[in-house]
Amino acid sequence: MQRTTTRDPATGGERILILSAGVGSGHNSAAAAVEQACLGRADVSEVQVLDVLQASTSLYRDVLGKGYFVLVEETPWLVEWGYDISDAPFRRRGPLDPWTRANAMPVVAAIKRFKPTAIVCTHFLPAQLLASLILRGTVDARTAVVTTDYDFQGLWLTSAFHSLSLAREEGRVQLTALGLPPDRVVATGIPIAAQPSTPAERDPDAPPALLVSAGASGGDYALAVVRQTLHLRSPFTAMIVCGRNDALRHRVEELISPTDDRYTVLGFTDEMPQLLRRADLFVGKPGGLSASECMAAGLPMVLVNPIPGQEVRNGDYLMEQGAAVRCNTATTIGWKIDEILREPGRLQRMQAAARRIGRPDAARDVVGRLLDGPSRPFVVTRAAQKTIFDASARRVVASELTGEAALVRLVDPVAESTVALLRARELDELQQRYTGPDGTLVLRRDDAVLSVRRDTQRLLRAVLGRDEELAVRVDGLAGSGSPSSR
């Protein structure tokens, strides 16, 4: 998938590249929502969306895309194990592996051709690639990493970025406890398509409307859901969306009596935002995008068949907020739905909870945060990454470390933006080399590159950009015992 929308390039406006990865539909849906938000700004002249898997080899695409869903179907316990093992912050450090690097070459070429002023990543693969390009000085565009699930997952943490957008406030608290600066991490919500401006007209006397979704690919679990709803005691109507699975649609239609006018069976549709507004209760999987769309529409959820890892955690958050219930077995789906419909006021309370946590303007906030934010990237040195990883393994809050292992931040005092997170021991080395007569720490390009550690070279290259030098302030984290101007 690659598409470019051009307005008037002569205006010299922002050229925004949106990088996604077609592992499921959520990442590309988030990319489309960001694209829509970009085109809503007058200062954007051109937008290009690129699925990095489509630009790679078919083998790489099949292993990462199709292979993932094979594991979900055949060995879900392995998916959960992989999710948990990769959740540690900065578990993956250092350069990209050779296979990923080779498959990233077409993407790097596309970036050089397009010459973006800003790049948005809605999947961790391009986010990791962009971090390496920033540290090498190959890219000087502003970059945003945009997560697409409610629970933050460690694979999204990269060594360099301008803005990190999270789905909820708890993720922001988690990352600032690790040492990341609050000025670079923001809880925007998950980007979704613009919602209808007017609410759907509803007959107040009509029975509650269920929206049963099988997802874009049409999951067979929807058949079990429909079978269970046939026995509901409460009055209802149901819209069944079978996605692109024509066989599933035929099986559902065969299951429902031709005289049962409670059901409407649909295939793939572009009108999900309208259907979400017409429904009272959603039944389906808690993908990050579908859940965010439901919350923005004030639509509570009955969760079925969540993918181990991210979807289970999405469901945990929604249930914690009172906007969802989960069915752990297909035999109780109908009973769960009936319980919600029969208890006076329960459906209305769940709808209010959904509206409370909905973030319909997330895409616009992501773009605004990036384009109106700092021009210099934020860099986490490898030593700081290792400190955070080790502290996490010991269940220690990294921001509270002391001594040589303490974490400190370098701040651009003009823009009041944090430009680096490093270990106190690394700060000593920088101060010995770059402290001026007045005691000010001034980072500068160093001709004697052989006398500077490679990690320091990467830091200077990324932070300085096209400048020859930069005066910075040193801020210690709370409890670190390091120098601080706060």
PDB file of C-alpha atoms in Angstrom, residues 26-298:
ATOM      1  CA  GLY A  26      -5.342  -1.708  12.794  1.00  0.00           C
ATOM      2  CA  HIS A  27      -1.950  -0.172  11.993  1.00  0.00           C
ATOM      3  CA  ASN A  28      -3.026   0.804   8.482  1.00  0.00           C
ATOM      4  CA  SER A  29      -6.340   2.148   9.799  1.00  0.00           C
ATOM      5  CA  ALA A  30      -4.428   4.346  12.239  1.00  0.00           C
ATOM      6  CA  ALA A  31      -2.222   5.514   9.358  1.00  0.00           C
ATOM      7  CA  ALA A  32      -5.312   6.447   7.344  1.00  0.00           C
ATOM      8  CA  ALA A  33      -6.698   8.395  10.312  1.00  0.00           C
ATOM      9  CA  VAL A  34      -3.424  10.321  10.669  1.00  0.00           C
ATOM     10  CA  GLU A  35      -3.461  11.001   6.918  1.00  0.00           C
ATOM     11  CA  GLN A  36      -6.972  12.425   7.228  1.00  0.00           C
ATOM     12  CA  ALA A  37      -5.848  14.662  10.099  1.00  0.00           C
ATOM     13  CA  CYS A  38      -2.822  15.878   8.121  1.00  0.00           C
ATOM     14  CA  LEU A  39      -5.006  16.882   5.194  1.00  0.00           C
ATOM     15  CA  GLY A  40      -7.135  18.901   7.584  1.00  0.00           C
ATOM     16  CA  ARG A  41      -4.227  21.269   8.256  1.00  0.00           C
ATOM     17  CA  ALA A  42      -3.491  24.245   6.022  1.00  0.00           C
ATOM     18  CA  ASP A  43       0.286  23.968   6.603  1.00  0.00           C
ATOM     19  CA  VAL A  44       0.515  20.471   5.017  1.00  0.00           C
ATOM     20  CA  SER A  45       1.223  20.386   1.278  1.00  0.00           C
ATOM     21  CA  GLU A  46       1.799  16.672   0.663  1.00  0.00           C
ATOM     22  CA  VAL A  47       1.103  13.398   2.456  1.00  0.00           C
ATOM     23  CA  GLN A  48       2.355   9.942   1.552  1.00  0.00           C
ATOM     24  CA  VAL A  49       1.316   6.681   3.233  1.00  0.00           C
ATOM     25  CA  LEU A  50       3.541   3.618   2.908  1.00  0.00           C
ATOM     26  CA  ASP A  51       3.038   0.082   4.230  1.00  0.00           C
ATOM     27  CA  VAL A  52       6.626  -1.015   4.911  1.00  0.00           C
ATOM     28  CA  LEU A  53       5.740  -4.700   4.519  1.00  0.00           C
ATOM     29  CA  GLN A  54       4.431  -4.102   1.013  1.00  0.00           C
ATOM     30  CA  ALA A  55       7.771  -2.516   0.150  1.00  0.00           C
ATOM     31  CA  SER A  56       9.730  -5.520   1.460  1.00  0.00           C
ATOM     32  CA  THR A  57      10.230  -9.029   0.054  1.00  0.00           C
ATOM     33  CA  SER A  58       7.292 -11.428  -0.093  1.00  0.00           C
ATOM     34  CA  LEU A  59       9.066 -13.814   2.297  1.00  0.00           C
ATOM     35  CA  TYR A  60       9.562 -11.101   4.904  1.00  0.00           C
ATOM     36  CA  ARG A  61       5.957  -9.978   4.440  1.00  0.00           C
ATOM     37  CA  ASP A  62       4.584 -13.500   4.833  1.00  0.00           C
ATOM     38  CA  VAL A  63       6.667 -14.289   7.936  1.00  0.00           C
ATOM     39  CA  LEU A  64       5.694 -11.118   9.778  1.00  0.00           C
ATOM     40  CA  GLY A  65       2.158 -10.715   8.446  1.00  0.00           C
ATOM     41  CA  LYS A  66       0.632 -14.093   7.679  1.00  0.00           C
ATOM     42  CA  GLY A  67       2.934 -15.920  10.090  1.00  0.00           C
ATOM     43  CA  TYR A  68       1.644 -13.931  13.018  1.00  0.00           C
ATOM     44  CA  PHE A  69      -1.969 -14.927  12.423  1.00  0.00           C
ATOM     45  CA  VAL A  70      -1.003 -18.565  11.888  1.00  0.00           C
ATOM     46  CA  LEU A  71       0.516 -18.480  15.371  1.00  0.00           C
ATOM     47  CA  VAL A  72      -2.609 -16.802  16.746  1.00  0.00           C
ATOM     48  CA  GLU A  73      -4.763 -19.648  15.399  1.00  0.00           C
ATOM     49  CA  GLU A  74      -2.448 -22.594  16.047  1.00  0.00           C
ATOM     50  CA  THR A  75      -0.351 -21.692  19.103  1.00  0.00           C
ATOM     51  CA  PRO A  76      -1.883 -18.737  20.951  1.00  0.00           C
ATOM     52  CA  TRP A  77       0.189 -19.557  24.047  1.00  0.00           C
ATOM     53  CA  LEU A  78       3.326 -18.852  21.966  1.00  0.00           C
ATOM     54  CA  VAL A  79       1.943 -15.462  20.909  1.00  0.00           C
ATOM     55  CA  GLU A  80       1.321 -14.585  24.554  1.00  0.00           C
ATOM     56  CA  TRP A  81       4.813 -15.743  25.537  1.00  0.00           C
ATOM     57  CA  GLY A  82       6.368 -13.683  22.732  1.00  0.00           C
ATOM     58  CA  TYR A  83       4.368 -10.623  23.748  1.00  0.00           C
ATOM     59  CA  ASP A  84       5.447 -10.909  27.377  1.00  0.00           C
ATOM     60  CA  ILE A  85       9.102 -11.619  26.615  1.00  0.00           C
ATOM     61  CA  SER A  86       9.348  -8.601  24.297  1.00  0.00           C
ATOM     62  CA  ASP A  87       7.562  -6.307  26.737  1.00  0.00           C
ATOM     63  CA  ALA A  88      10.712  -5.425  28.689  1.00  0.00           C
ATOM     64  CA  PRO A  89      11.735  -1.817  27.885  1.00  0.00           C
ATOM     65  CA  PHE A  90      14.758  -1.663  25.591  1.00  0.00           C
ATOM     66  CA  ARG A  91      15.204  -5.415  25.514  1.00  0.00           C
ATOM     67  CA  ARG A  92      16.166  -4.880  21.894  1.00  0.00           C
ATOM     68  CA  ARG A  93      19.187  -2.574  21.680  1.00  0.00           C
ATOM     69  CA  GLY A  94      21.796  -1.912  19.051  1.00  0.00           C
ATOM     70  CA  PRO A  95      21.519  -1.961  15.245  1.00  0.00           C
ATOM     71  CA  LEU A  96      18.784  -3.655  13.263  1.00  0.00           C
ATOM     72  CA  ASP A  97      19.346  -7.316  12.463  1.00  0.00           C
ATOM     73  CA  PRO A  98      20.712  -7.992   8.942  1.00  0.00           C
ATOM     74  CA  TRP A  99      17.440  -9.453   7.623  1.00  0.00           C
ATOM     75  CA  THR A 100      15.383  -6.479   8.757  1.00  0.00           C
ATOM     76  CA  ARG A 101      18.028  -4.062   7.510  1.00  0.00           C
ATOM     77  CA  ALA A 102      18.058  -5.661   4.053  1.00  0.00           C
ATOM     78  CA  ASN A 103      14.259  -5.555   3.791  1.00  0.00           C
ATOM     79  CA  ALA A 104      14.246  -1.937   4.962  1.00  0.00           C
ATOM     80  CA  MET A 105      16.335  -0.722   2.029  1.00  0.00           C
ATOM     81  CA  PRO A 106      13.305   0.052  -0.219  1.00  0.00           C
ATOM     82  CA  VAL A 107      11.747   2.034   2.632  1.00  0.00           C
ATOM     83  CA  VAL A 108      14.950   4.024   3.138  1.00  0.00           C
ATOM     84  CA  ALA A 109      15.004   4.738  -0.607  1.00  0.00           C
ATOM     85  CA  ALA A 110      11.365   5.899  -0.454  1.00  0.00           C
ATOM     86  CA  ILE A 111      12.187   8.247   2.415  1.00  0.00           C
ATOM     87  CA  LYS A 112      15.083   9.774   0.482  1.00  0.00           C
ATOM     88  CA  ARG A 113      12.906  10.246  -2.607  1.00  0.00           C
ATOM     89  CA  PHE A 114      10.020  11.863  -0.759  1.00  0.00           C
ATOM     90  CA  LYS A 115      12.216  14.103   1.455  1.00  0.00           C
ATOM     91  CA  PRO A 116       9.651  14.404   4.256  1.00  0.00           C
ATOM     92  CA  THR A 117       9.691  17.159   6.838  1.00  0.00           C
ATOM     93  CA  ALA A 118       7.809  14.907   9.277  1.00  0.00           C
ATOM     94  CA  ILE A 119       7.331  11.147   9.615  1.00  0.00           C
ATOM     95  CA  VAL A 120       4.648   9.309  11.598  1.00  0.00           C
ATOM     96  CA  CYS A 121       5.059   5.617  12.464  1.00  0.00           C
ATOM     97  CA  THR A 122       1.989   3.557  13.380  1.00  0.00           C
ATOM     98  CA  HIS A 123       3.957   0.311  13.830  1.00  0.00           C
ATOM     99  CA  PHE A 124       7.085  -0.422  15.813  1.00  0.00           C
ATOM    100  CA  LEU A 125       9.028  -1.791  12.813  1.00  0.00           C
ATOM    101  CA  PRO A 126       9.319   1.539  10.960  1.00  0.00           C
ATOM    102  CA  ALA A 127       9.767   3.296  14.313  1.00  0.00           C
ATOM    103  CA  GLN A 128      12.883   1.198  14.996  1.00  0.00           C
ATOM    104  CA  LEU A 129      14.154   1.871  11.485  1.00  0.00           C
ATOM    105  CA  LEU A 130      13.625   5.630  11.841  1.00  0.00           C
ATOM    106  CA  ALA A 131      15.545   5.694  15.119  1.00  0.00           C
ATOM    107  CA  SER A 132      18.614   4.172  13.442  1.00  0.00           C
ATOM    108  CA  LEU A 133      18.364   6.670  10.568  1.00  0.00           C
ATOM    109  CA  ILE A 134      18.152   9.617  12.969  1.00  0.00           C
ATOM    110  CA  LEU A 135      21.251   8.454  14.844  1.00  0.00           C
ATOM    111  CA  ARG A 136      23.142   8.030  11.576  1.00  0.00           C
ATOM    112  CA  GLY A 137      22.156  11.501  10.440  1.00  0.00           C
ATOM    113  CA  THR A 138      20.294  10.111   7.410  1.00  0.00           C
ATOM    114  CA  VAL A 139      16.964  11.664   8.414  1.00  0.00           C
ATOM    115  CA  ASP A 140      16.388  15.117   9.889  1.00  0.00           C
ATOM    116  CA  ALA A 141      12.584  15.078   9.749  1.00  0.00           C
ATOM    117  CA  ARG A 142      10.460  15.270  12.874  1.00  0.00           C
ATOM    118  CA  THR A 143       9.305  11.766  13.815  1.00  0.00           C
ATOM    119  CA  ALA A 144       6.317  10.574  15.826  1.00  0.00           C
ATOM    120  CA  VAL A 145       5.806   7.064  17.186  1.00  0.00           C
ATOM    121  CA  VAL A 146       2.086   6.329  17.578  1.00  0.00           C
ATOM    122  CA  THR A 147       1.040   3.238  19.537  1.00  0.00           C
ATOM    123  CA  THR A 148      -2.119   1.372  18.532  1.00  0.00           C
ATOM    124  CA  ASP A 149      -3.113  -0.561  21.672  1.00  0.00           C
ATOM    125  CA  TYR A 150      -4.195   0.606  25.121  1.00  0.00           C
ATOM    126  CA  ASP A 151      -1.365  -1.151  26.956  1.00  0.00           C
ATOM    127  CA  PHE A 152       2.142   0.095  26.153  1.00  0.00           C
ATOM    128  CA  GLN A 153       4.418  -2.638  24.789  1.00  0.00           C
ATOM    129  CA  GLY A 154       8.210  -2.461  25.096  1.00  0.00           C
ATOM    130  CA  LEU A 155       8.888  -3.030  21.386  1.00  0.00           C
ATOM    131  CA  TRP A 156       7.646   0.503  20.691  1.00  0.00           C
ATOM    132  CA  LEU A 157      10.468   2.092  22.702  1.00  0.00           C
ATOM    133  CA  THR A 158      13.182   3.324  20.347  1.00  0.00           C
ATOM    134  CA  SER A 159      16.482   5.125  20.810  1.00  0.00           C
ATOM    135  CA  ALA A 160      15.457   8.328  18.997  1.00  0.00           C
ATOM    136  CA  PHE A 161      12.195  10.124  18.218  1.00  0.00           C
ATOM    137  CA  HIS A 162      10.550  13.534  18.520  1.00  0.00           C
ATOM    138  CA  SER A 163       7.165  12.543  19.943  1.00  0.00           C
ATOM    139  CA  LEU A 164       5.750   9.348  21.448  1.00  0.00           C
ATOM    140  CA  SER A 165       1.949   9.169  21.468  1.00  0.00           C
ATOM    141  CA  LEU A 166       0.274   6.703  23.811  1.00  0.00           C
ATOM    142  CA  ALA A 167      -3.274   5.435  24.122  1.00  0.00           C
ATOM    143  CA  ARG A 168      -3.855   6.325  27.774  1.00  0.00           C
ATOM    144  CA  GLU A 169      -2.456   8.215  30.735  1.00  0.00           C
ATOM    145  CA  GLU A 170      -1.208   5.136  32.577  1.00  0.00           C
ATOM    146  CA  GLY A 171       1.270   4.486  29.754  1.00  0.00           C
ATOM    147  CA  ARG A 172       2.633   8.013  30.077  1.00  0.00           C
ATOM    148  CA  VAL A 173       3.100   7.524  33.836  1.00  0.00           C
ATOM    149  CA  GLN A 174       4.849   4.207  33.158  1.00  0.00           C
ATOM    150  CA  LEU A 175       7.345   5.728  30.710  1.00  0.00           C
ATOM    151  CA  THR A 176       8.145   8.794  32.775  1.00  0.00           C
ATOM    152  CA  ALA A 177       8.897   6.447  35.687  1.00  0.00           C
ATOM    153  CA  LEU A 178      11.418   4.756  33.389  1.00  0.00           C
ATOM    154  CA  GLY A 179      13.086   8.120  32.902  1.00  0.00           C
ATOM    155  CA  LEU A 180      11.576   9.363  29.640  1.00  0.00           C
ATOM    156  CA  PRO A 181      10.792  13.093  29.740  1.00  0.00           C
ATOM    157  CA  PRO A 182       7.175  14.279  30.055  1.00  0.00           C
ATOM    158  CA  ASP A 183       7.711  16.798  27.249  1.00  0.00           C
ATOM    159  CA  ARG A 184       8.273  13.976  24.735  1.00  0.00           C
ATOM    160  CA  VAL A 185       5.583  11.515  25.849  1.00  0.00           C
ATOM    161  CA  VAL A 186       1.886  12.308  25.553  1.00  0.00           C
ATOM    162  CA  ALA A 187      -1.380  10.388  25.986  1.00  0.00           C
ATOM    163  CA  THR A 188      -3.309  11.320  22.847  1.00  0.00           C
ATOM    164  CA  GLY A 189      -5.402   8.194  22.415  1.00  0.00           C
ATOM    165  CA  ILE A 190      -5.313   5.897  19.371  1.00  0.00           C
ATOM    166  CA  PRO A 191      -5.867   7.644  16.012  1.00  0.00           C
ATOM    167  CA  ILE A 192      -9.233   6.792  14.443  1.00  0.00           C
ATOM    168  CA  ALA A 193     -11.123   8.120  11.442  1.00  0.00           C
ATOM    169  CA  ALA A 194     -13.135  11.295  11.907  1.00  0.00           C
ATOM    170  CA  GLN A 195     -16.475  10.517  13.492  1.00  0.00           C
ATOM    171  CA  PRO A 196     -19.863  11.552  12.069  1.00  0.00           C
ATOM    172  CA  SER A 197     -20.685  15.084  13.177  1.00  0.00           C
ATOM    173  CA  THR A 198     -24.339  14.347  13.865  1.00  0.00           C
ATOM    174  CA  PRO A 199     -25.658  11.468  15.986  1.00  0.00           C
ATOM    175  CA  ALA A 200     -27.697   8.756  14.311  1.00  0.00           C
ATOM    176  CA  GLU A 201     -31.444   9.106  14.620  1.00  0.00           C
ATOM    177  CA  ARG A 202     -32.818   6.488  16.990  1.00  0.00           C
ATOM    178  CA  ASP A 203     -36.344   5.442  17.836  1.00  0.00           C
ATOM    179  CA  PRO A 204     -36.472   5.665  21.656  1.00  0.00           C
ATOM    180  CA  ASP A 205     -38.963   2.804  21.730  1.00  0.00           C
ATOM    181  CA  ALA A 206     -36.841   0.485  19.560  1.00  0.00           C
ATOM    182  CA  PRO A 207     -35.164  -2.515  21.235  1.00  0.00           C
ATOM    183  CA  PRO A 208     -31.398  -2.339  21.906  1.00  0.00           C
ATOM    184  CA  ALA A 209     -29.292  -2.762  18.749  1.00  0.00           C
ATOM    185  CA  LEU A 210     -26.351  -5.163  18.805  1.00  0.00           C
ATOM    186  CA  LEU A 211     -23.425  -4.749  16.414  1.00  0.00           C
ATOM    187  CA  VAL A 212     -21.616  -8.069  15.959  1.00  0.00           C
ATOM    188  CA  SER A 213     -18.308  -7.654  14.160  1.00  0.00           C
ATOM    189  CA  ALA A 214     -16.186 -10.448  12.720  1.00  0.00           C
ATOM    190  CA  GLY A 215     -13.403  -8.007  11.847  1.00  0.00           C
ATOM    191  CA  ALA A 216     -12.154  -7.029   8.393  1.00  0.00           C
ATOM    192  CA  SER A 217     -11.044 -10.600   7.594  1.00  0.00           C
ATOM    193  CA  GLY A 218     -14.189 -12.215   9.012  1.00  0.00           C
ATOM    194  CA  GLY A 219     -13.431 -14.328  12.081  1.00  0.00           C
ATOM    195  CA  ASP A 220     -15.425 -17.543  12.504  1.00  0.00           C
ATOM    196  CA  TYR A 221     -16.117 -16.699  16.160  1.00  0.00           C
ATOM    197  CA  ALA A 222     -18.945 -14.472  14.869  1.00  0.00           C
ATOM    198  CA  LEU A 223     -20.922 -17.610  14.019  1.00  0.00           C
ATOM    199  CA  ALA A 224     -20.877 -18.688  17.672  1.00  0.00           C
ATOM    200  CA  VAL A 225     -21.994 -15.195  18.699  1.00  0.00           C
ATOM    201  CA  VAL A 226     -24.976 -15.270  16.342  1.00  0.00           C
ATOM    202  CA  ARG A 227     -25.907 -18.790  17.435  1.00  0.00           C
ATOM    203  CA  GLN A 228     -25.964 -17.618  21.077  1.00  0.00           C
ATOM    204  CA  THR A 229     -28.079 -14.526  20.353  1.00  0.00           C
ATOM    205  CA  LEU A 230     -30.818 -16.700  18.886  1.00  0.00           C
ATOM    206  CA  HIS A 231     -31.735 -17.659  22.443  1.00  0.00           C
ATOM    207  CA  LEU A 232     -31.749 -14.219  24.077  1.00  0.00           C
ATOM    208  CA  ARG A 233     -34.739 -13.550  26.287  1.00  0.00           C
ATOM    209  CA  SER A 234     -34.425  -9.755  25.946  1.00  0.00           C
ATOM    210  CA  PRO A 235     -35.745  -7.973  22.852  1.00  0.00           C
ATOM    211  CA  PHE A 236     -33.016  -6.810  20.474  1.00  0.00           C
ATOM    212  CA  THR A 237     -31.982  -6.239  16.872  1.00  0.00           C
ATOM    213  CA  ALA A 238     -28.586  -7.212  15.502  1.00  0.00           C
ATOM    214  CA  MET A 239     -26.331  -6.091  12.671  1.00  0.00           C
ATOM    215  CA  ILE A 240     -23.822  -8.819  11.757  1.00  0.00           C
ATOM    216  CA  VAL A 241     -20.737  -7.590   9.885  1.00  0.00           C
ATOM    217  CA  CYS A 242     -18.866 -10.536   8.352  1.00  0.00           C
ATOM    218  CA  GLY A 243     -16.030  -8.609   6.700  1.00  0.00           C
ATOM    219  CA  ARG A 244     -14.491 -10.075   3.565  1.00  0.00           C
ATOM    220  CA  ASN A 245     -15.328 -13.650   4.563  1.00  0.00           C
ATOM    221  CA  ASP A 246     -18.123 -14.530   2.095  1.00  0.00           C
ATOM    222  CA  ALA A 247     -18.272 -18.100   3.369  1.00  0.00           C
ATOM    223  CA  LEU A 248     -18.927 -16.845   6.894  1.00  0.00           C
ATOM    224  CA  ARG A 249     -21.683 -14.564   5.641  1.00  0.00           C
ATOM    225  CA  HIS A 250     -23.442 -17.466   3.916  1.00  0.00           C
ATOM    226  CA  ARG A 251     -23.165 -19.622   7.055  1.00  0.00           C
ATOM    227  CA  VAL A 252     -24.649 -16.848   9.186  1.00  0.00           C
ATOM    228  CA  GLU A 253     -27.501 -16.337   6.735  1.00  0.00           C
ATOM    229  CA  GLU A 254     -28.218 -20.068   6.769  1.00  0.00           C
ATOM    230  CA  LEU A 255     -28.314 -20.031  10.562  1.00  0.00           C
ATOM    231  CA  ILE A 256     -30.936 -17.275  10.743  1.00  0.00           C
ATOM    232  CA  SER A 257     -34.543 -18.009   9.812  1.00  0.00           C
ATOM    233  CA  PRO A 258     -35.765 -16.018   6.781  1.00  0.00           C
ATOM    234  CA  THR A 259     -38.696 -14.842   8.906  1.00  0.00           C
ATOM    235  CA  ASP A 260     -36.490 -13.543  11.754  1.00  0.00           C
ATOM    236  CA  ASP A 261     -36.426  -9.809  11.042  1.00  0.00           C
ATOM    237  CA  ARG A 262     -34.217  -9.033  14.056  1.00  0.00           C
ATOM    238  CA  TYR A 263     -31.036  -9.616  12.017  1.00  0.00           C
ATOM    239  CA  THR A 264     -29.278  -7.702   9.254  1.00  0.00           C
ATOM    240  CA  VAL A 265     -26.281  -9.523   7.751  1.00  0.00           C
ATOM    241  CA  LEU A 266     -23.568  -7.518   5.992  1.00  0.00           C
ATOM    242  CA  GLY A 267     -20.246  -8.239   4.329  1.00  0.00           C
ATOM    243  CA  PHE A 268     -17.345  -5.799   4.288  1.00  0.00           C
ATOM    244  CA  THR A 269     -18.537  -2.215   4.708  1.00  0.00           C
ATOM    245  CA  ASP A 270     -17.023   1.261   4.706  1.00  0.00           C
ATOM    246  CA  GLU A 271     -19.821   2.514   6.925  1.00  0.00           C
ATOM    247  CA  MET A 272     -18.639   1.180  10.283  1.00  0.00           C
ATOM    248  CA  PRO A 273     -18.563   4.680  11.866  1.00  0.00           C
ATOM    249  CA  GLN A 274     -22.271   5.043  11.052  1.00  0.00           C
ATOM    250  CA  LEU A 275     -23.070   1.531  12.290  1.00  0.00           C
ATOM    251  CA  LEU A 276     -21.227   2.228  15.551  1.00  0.00           C
ATOM    252  CA  ARG A 277     -23.429   5.282  16.086  1.00  0.00           C
ATOM    253  CA  ARG A 278     -26.614   3.312  15.438  1.00  0.00           C
ATOM    254  CA  ALA A 279     -25.737   0.469  17.820  1.00  0.00           C
ATOM    255  CA  ASP A 280     -26.191   0.184  21.593  1.00  0.00           C
ATOM    256  CA  LEU A 281     -23.771  -2.680  22.290  1.00  0.00           C
ATOM    257  CA  PHE A 282     -20.781  -4.019  20.328  1.00  0.00           C
ATOM    258  CA  VAL A 283     -19.867  -7.718  20.292  1.00  0.00           C
ATOM    259  CA  GLY A 284     -16.429  -8.623  18.962  1.00  0.00           C
ATOM    260  CA  LYS A 285     -12.670  -8.548  19.476  1.00  0.00           C
ATOM    261  CA  PRO A 286     -10.923  -5.753  21.432  1.00  0.00           C
ATOM    262  CA  GLY A 287      -8.431  -4.636  18.793  1.00  0.00           C
ATOM    263  CA  GLY A 288      -6.912  -1.257  19.597  1.00  0.00           C
ATOM    264  CA  LEU A 289      -8.570   0.521  16.672  1.00  0.00           C
ATOM    265  CA  SER A 290     -11.996  -1.126  16.927  1.00  0.00           C
ATOM    266  CA  ALA A 291     -12.077  -0.522  20.683  1.00  0.00           C
ATOM    267  CA  SER A 292     -11.088   3.124  20.226  1.00  0.00           C
ATOM    268  CA  GLU A 293     -13.793   3.594  17.594  1.00  0.00           C
ATOM    269  CA  CYS A 294     -16.351   2.094  19.958  1.00  0.00           C
ATOM    270  CA  MET A 295     -15.289   4.308  22.860  1.00  0.00           C
ATOM    271  CA  ALA A 296     -15.392   7.430  20.667  1.00  0.00           C
ATOM    272  CA  ALA A 297     -18.974   6.483  19.718  1.00  0.00           C
ATOM    273  CA  GLY A 298     -19.943   5.816  23.332  1.00  0.00           C
TER     274      GLY A 298
END
